[in-house]
Amino acid sequence: MSRSRNNLTRSWLWLLLCLPFSLASAQSTDSAEAWLQKMAGSLKSLNYQISFVLLQANGNFEPYLWRHAVLDGVEMEHLSLQNGPGREIVRVGDQVSYFEPNVPAYSLQSEVINGPLPVELLRKPQLLGGSYEVVMVGRSRISGRPAQQLRIVSKDKSRYGFNLWLDQETGLILKMDMMSMEGEPLEQAQVTSLHVTEQPDAYFSRIEVGKLPEMISVPDISEHPRSLQIGWLPVGMTEVRRDMHRLPLTGQVVDYVMLSDGLVDVSVYRQSVDPGSSENGWLKYGANTLISLQKGNHEITVVGKLPPQTASAIANSVEYLEVGK
Amino acid sequence: MTQQKKESLSALMDGEESANGLFSDIGQDQGLQQTWRNYHLIRDGLRKELPSSLNFDISARVAAAIEQEPAILAPKKRLRDIPVVGQVIPLVRQGGQFAIAASVAAAMIIGVQQLNQPTPEQPFSSAPALQIPGMQAGGLSPVSLEQTRSLPPAADALEQKRRINAYLTDHQRQMRLKAQQAKESELQESEVEPQQK
């Protein structure tokens, strides 16, 4: 009995002695950038099936199944919501098809499924450098696999931070936490099972590419008058989209700008209202912040996964120039 | 002998050994009792679970307090001593004890419920996510009685909820459309990418 306890303490001592060396050697061979590149490469080239659960701060959780395969050089991807009536998203090459309840199926041209994970970032980590610092944290065990932890922090502390755990062997994502400024988790994606296979999953051979829904073409509206001016943006965030459209449900016409830093997408809306008819306010929905404020006869609304202070700063910096009229 | 006992004591605390006979040993051996206390104190210290103020050796003081309690030498004449009522009373008394025990349990449940209440999601706003019909006005301003009283009428609140949902839904939709836009801007980039592989 006592011998086994002594052995235990001895092994601990050894571990303590070896730790600095192993850390030093690890740092010399791999860096945070190398890990992100490894992840991006694996996400694009491997055949894998990942089950993960998305947990939100308000207690909601959504289980997903995510499959990816490369068939004859074409990337195929399937993301499926496992609870409730379901939501199926299938990507074949650059065509993404959405199958959802209450809405006729449709396809969009896109190279990623912009789902619960910021997949676009995961696949193109080089877009991240302008806005975030990536730091190696250490190793741990996630979903029964050895994992490498990275921390992603916004350079100007204006956006939520992320903790990312990557599979030691393949570099695939095992866990991702979105942390508030106080370090509390806002949204967590936890992988529960991860299978990497030689052969693509049989599911993909059953997809009849010809029978996927028709592609919806989105009109190019790049020459839209730049009447909506955003005075302040967080470091690394840029405008990626701008148009004028009708809101679903209410049918109101809004001027719209989408901002993105690769990890977080933010929508800015402007809508004409009668002075005094709406009120300023904000709410949090999961990790999303919605802020609405009235300036004269404009109502400015900002939606996105941002701290309320940052969303408010963006909303306050919006100017509307009536140049087109 | 004692060294071995101390080791098995330590193993017991780690959950590695069953308590066969060890407890009776602890009960008899003053030194082992002290060791038991110390080990727990050390463990709590290591786990950073020590209370802010330490009351060493409560057991000794409790024992002393019981010692000093005056013994009741002449009990008062009770209802039980009257022949007929004597049969009934114990039941009533038992019932009373049960009631007290039940009330303690109830108090504990209430206490636990209060403890388990989730902390508010955001400390500086009283608006929980979407569950409240309307948005709270003035995010950072403290909520006054006036504000809580003047809740918007139900129809207004519904309308507001609809508008909020419209924005949230549209945001999700725009995120899907965004990917397409991003693709166009990456056409130049894609020429660089193959070289990296």
XYZ file of N, CA and C in Angstrom, chain A residues 1-2 5 44 57-58 87 94 98 100 106 108-112 114 120 124 126-127 218 240-241 245-250 252 256 258 260 265-267 269 271 278-285 288 290 292 299 301 303-304 309, chain B residues 7 10-11 14 16-17 121-125 127-131 134-140 152 156 159-160 162-184 186 189 193 196-197:
330
model
N 0.837 -1.215 0.000
C 0.000 0.000 0.000
C 0.859 1.247 0.000
N 1.781 1.276 1.011
C 2.594 2.481 1.133
C 3.522 2.614 -0.073
N 1.770 4.258 -2.922
C 1.631 5.702 -2.719
C 2.959 6.410 -2.990
N -10.691 20.569 -44.412
C -10.985 20.556 -45.845
C -10.716 19.202 -46.479
N -25.793 30.294 -23.099
C -25.771 30.780 -21.717
C -27.141 30.675 -21.068
N -28.214 30.759 -21.857
C -29.541 30.700 -21.246
C -30.022 29.262 -21.049
N -33.114 20.377 -39.078
C -32.654 21.356 -40.053
C -31.470 20.692 -40.727
N -19.507 24.135 -54.125
C -19.839 25.495 -53.704
C -21.347 25.733 -53.720
N -30.381 24.209 -48.189
C -30.996 24.270 -46.872
C -32.337 23.555 -46.906
N -35.346 23.043 -44.404
C -35.842 23.450 -43.101
C -37.355 23.328 -43.079
N -34.001 25.405 -50.502
C -33.347 26.286 -51.463
C -31.844 26.090 -51.385
N -27.899 27.960 -52.056
C -27.144 29.198 -52.215
C -25.744 28.823 -52.670
N -25.133 29.758 -53.354
C -23.760 29.513 -53.752
C -22.839 29.946 -52.623
N -22.117 29.006 -52.055
C -21.230 29.323 -50.949
C -20.252 28.171 -50.754
N -19.077 28.490 -50.265
C -18.085 27.428 -50.055
C -18.075 26.917 -48.630
N -18.905 27.511 -47.787
C -18.959 27.052 -46.393
C -20.405 27.003 -45.934
N -22.395 28.315 -43.123
C -22.260 29.261 -42.020
C -23.269 28.879 -40.940
N -16.160 29.475 -41.274
C -15.371 30.230 -42.223
C -14.004 30.579 -41.628
N -10.323 29.286 -42.844
C -9.386 30.296 -43.353
C -8.830 31.117 -42.198
N -6.199 32.499 -41.717
C -5.349 33.645 -42.045
C -6.136 34.962 -42.010
N -7.494 34.862 -42.082
C -8.309 36.075 -42.022
C -8.333 36.663 -40.623
N -28.485 35.776 -55.675
C -28.685 37.002 -54.920
C -28.249 38.163 -55.797
N -18.643 43.832 -45.087
C -18.591 42.774 -46.080
C -19.828 42.768 -46.978
N -20.869 43.474 -46.608
C -22.108 43.409 -47.370
C -22.889 44.670 -47.129
N -33.149 45.852 -47.998
C -34.112 44.765 -48.184
C -35.252 44.876 -47.177
N -36.180 43.944 -47.320
C -37.313 43.914 -46.396
C -37.040 42.909 -45.297
N -37.437 43.253 -44.089
C -37.285 42.317 -42.985
C -38.338 41.226 -43.108
N -37.976 40.002 -42.729
C -39.023 38.973 -42.653
C -39.985 39.316 -41.513
N -41.139 38.706 -41.484
C -42.169 38.883 -40.452
C -42.854 40.247 -40.542
N -42.088 41.329 -40.499
C -42.731 42.635 -40.454
C -42.784 43.304 -41.822
N -40.779 45.438 -43.080
C -40.279 46.808 -43.131
C -39.015 46.869 -43.989
N -29.129 48.168 -44.920
C -28.441 47.095 -44.206
C -26.947 47.088 -44.502
N -23.500 44.634 -43.361
C -22.951 43.552 -42.539
C -21.472 43.801 -42.306
N -17.910 42.202 -40.452
C -17.367 40.910 -40.029
C -15.877 41.028 -39.775
N -20.042 37.916 -37.088
C -20.768 38.719 -38.065
C -21.722 39.652 -37.324
N -21.757 40.893 -37.764
C -22.602 41.884 -37.114
C -23.482 42.534 -38.171
N -24.762 42.654 -37.887
C -25.690 43.304 -38.800
C -26.049 44.683 -38.267
N -28.713 47.804 -39.052
C -29.927 48.156 -39.783
C -30.273 49.617 -39.537
N -33.712 52.108 -40.203
C -35.105 52.081 -40.601
C -35.705 53.434 -40.298
N -40.357 54.882 -31.335
C -39.715 53.673 -30.809
C -38.855 54.060 -29.627
N -38.442 53.052 -28.892
C -37.642 53.367 -27.712
C -36.255 52.737 -27.832
N -35.321 53.334 -27.143
C -33.979 52.759 -27.111
C -33.981 51.550 -26.186
N -33.192 50.573 -26.521
C -33.135 49.413 -25.640
C -32.193 48.373 -26.179
N -31.948 47.381 -25.365
C -31.084 46.317 -25.827
C -31.467 45.038 -25.117
N -31.147 43.935 -25.707
C -31.375 42.658 -25.040
C -30.325 41.675 -25.496
N -30.209 40.615 -24.734
C -29.275 39.552 -25.097
C -30.083 38.306 -25.400
N -29.741 37.677 -26.490
C -30.398 36.433 -26.840
C -29.287 35.421 -27.075
N -25.993 36.503 -28.622
C -26.297 37.642 -29.474
C -26.729 38.847 -28.644
N -28.711 42.496 -29.137
C -29.483 43.329 -30.059
C -29.626 44.687 -29.393
N -30.933 48.720 -30.031
C -31.752 49.540 -30.902
C -31.805 50.944 -30.318
N -34.173 54.704 -36.938
C -33.959 53.731 -35.882
C -32.768 52.871 -36.283
N -30.361 49.704 -35.537
C -30.350 48.446 -34.800
C -29.078 47.694 -35.141
N -27.194 43.966 -34.473
C -27.350 42.592 -33.981
C -26.048 41.834 -34.216
N -25.606 41.091 -33.230
C -24.426 40.265 -33.425
C -23.886 39.751 -32.114
N -21.468 46.825 -24.883
C -20.756 48.106 -24.983
C -20.276 48.344 -26.415
N -1.359 5.804 7.746
C -1.385 5.636 6.297
C -2.741 5.142 5.814
N -5.137 7.930 5.865
C -4.961 8.804 4.703
C -5.588 8.169 3.457
N -5.383 6.833 3.339
C -5.948 6.129 2.196
C -7.476 6.161 2.259
N -8.750 9.322 0.994
C -8.673 9.404 -0.468
C -9.647 8.465 -1.138
N -9.530 5.232 -0.981
C -8.842 4.067 -1.525
C -8.989 2.854 -0.625
N -9.552 3.032 0.549
C -9.632 1.906 1.465
C -10.988 1.933 2.148
N -28.264 36.661 -15.779
C -27.367 36.472 -16.907
C -26.505 37.710 -17.149
N -27.120 38.858 -17.078
C -26.319 40.063 -17.262
C -26.561 40.989 -16.079
N -25.466 41.367 -15.419
C -25.632 42.087 -14.172
C -26.189 43.491 -14.339
N -26.023 44.094 -15.497
C -26.424 45.495 -15.568
C -27.673 45.726 -16.391
N -28.427 44.690 -16.631
C -29.701 44.907 -17.299
C -30.716 43.970 -16.707
N -33.245 42.849 -18.413
C -33.962 42.216 -19.509
C -33.417 40.824 -19.782
N -34.120 39.774 -19.352
C -33.663 38.435 -19.711
C -33.948 38.171 -21.174
N -33.193 37.213 -21.754
C -33.243 37.008 -23.187
C -34.640 36.669 -23.669
N -35.216 37.527 -24.390
C -36.454 37.348 -25.144
C -37.651 36.872 -24.341
N -37.459 36.494 -23.067
C -38.611 35.971 -22.356
C -39.571 37.094 -21.962
N -41.359 42.848 -23.935
C -40.771 44.032 -24.554
C -39.320 44.166 -24.203
N -38.644 45.068 -24.855
C -37.279 45.349 -24.461
C -37.321 46.314 -23.303
N -36.360 46.174 -22.437
C -36.284 47.118 -21.339
C -35.689 48.418 -21.866
N -36.286 49.492 -21.478
C -35.777 50.772 -21.966
C -34.527 51.155 -21.192
N -33.583 51.766 -21.848
C -32.402 52.302 -21.182
C -31.561 51.218 -20.542
N -30.736 50.571 -21.315
C -29.989 49.408 -20.852
C -29.242 49.627 -19.560
N -28.505 50.687 -19.454
C -27.597 50.824 -18.329
C -28.210 51.563 -17.149
N -45.272 48.297 -21.188
C -46.085 48.570 -22.362
C -47.296 47.646 -22.410
N -48.672 46.184 -27.713
C -47.434 46.894 -28.017
C -46.232 45.966 -27.812
N -45.961 43.412 -30.508
C -45.433 44.039 -31.709
C -43.912 44.171 -31.611
N -43.464 44.549 -30.406
C -42.035 44.727 -30.201
C -41.304 43.394 -30.310
N -42.214 40.936 -32.038
C -42.210 40.575 -33.449
C -41.066 41.284 -34.172
N -40.897 42.557 -33.813
C -39.833 43.324 -34.466
C -38.457 42.773 -34.104
N -38.304 42.411 -32.814
C -37.015 41.855 -32.380
C -36.746 40.548 -33.109
N -37.794 39.710 -33.177
C -37.627 38.446 -33.884
C -37.281 38.666 -35.351
N -37.891 39.693 -35.944
C -37.603 40.001 -37.343
C -36.118 40.300 -37.518
N -35.584 41.101 -36.606
C -34.159 41.452 -36.708
C -33.283 40.226 -36.510
N -33.620 39.415 -35.495
C -32.785 38.240 -35.214
C -32.827 37.254 -36.378
N -34.026 37.043 -36.938
C -34.155 36.123 -38.060
C -33.387 36.639 -39.266
N -33.519 37.934 -39.509
C -32.842 38.501 -40.665
C -31.329 38.416 -40.514
N -30.864 38.594 -39.279
C -29.424 38.506 -39.038
C -28.922 37.106 -39.405
N -29.675 36.075 -38.980
C -29.292 34.705 -39.323
C -29.265 34.512 -40.842
N -30.278 35.062 -41.499
C -30.392 34.891 -42.943
C -29.239 35.581 -43.660
N -28.915 36.777 -43.174
C -27.833 37.532 -43.818
C -26.495 36.823 -43.660
N -26.344 36.116 -42.542
C -25.079 35.410 -42.332
C -24.889 34.318 -43.382
N -26.010 33.730 -43.816
C -25.908 32.717 -44.874
C -25.536 33.358 -46.203
N -26.175 34.478 -46.463
C -25.919 35.146 -47.740
C -24.499 35.677 -47.799
N -23.982 35.997 -46.643
C -22.666 36.630 -46.569
C -21.598 35.763 -47.208
N -21.704 34.443 -46.974
C -20.678 33.523 -47.472
C -20.485 33.677 -48.972
N -21.601 33.916 -49.652
C -21.531 34.066 -51.091
C -20.730 35.308 -51.484
N -21.029 36.391 -50.755
C -20.328 37.643 -51.022
C -18.832 37.475 -50.790
N -18.528 36.765 -49.704
C -17.124 36.591 -49.339
C -16.374 35.840 -50.424
N -17.085 34.965 -51.106
C -16.435 34.135 -52.108
C -15.845 34.986 -53.231
N -16.641 35.993 -53.613
C -16.183 36.835 -54.720
C -14.894 37.569 -54.377
N -12.641 36.579 -52.564
C -11.511 35.688 -52.351
C -10.968 35.099 -53.637
N -7.477 35.574 -53.776
C -6.785 34.834 -52.743
C -6.573 33.375 -53.132
N -3.571 30.240 -52.474
C -3.786 29.111 -51.578
C -3.125 27.791 -51.993
N 0.296 27.077 -50.727
C 0.521 26.809 -49.307
C 0.385 25.330 -48.991
N -0.382 24.619 -49.791
C -0.680 23.226 -49.454
C 0.529 22.334 -49.692
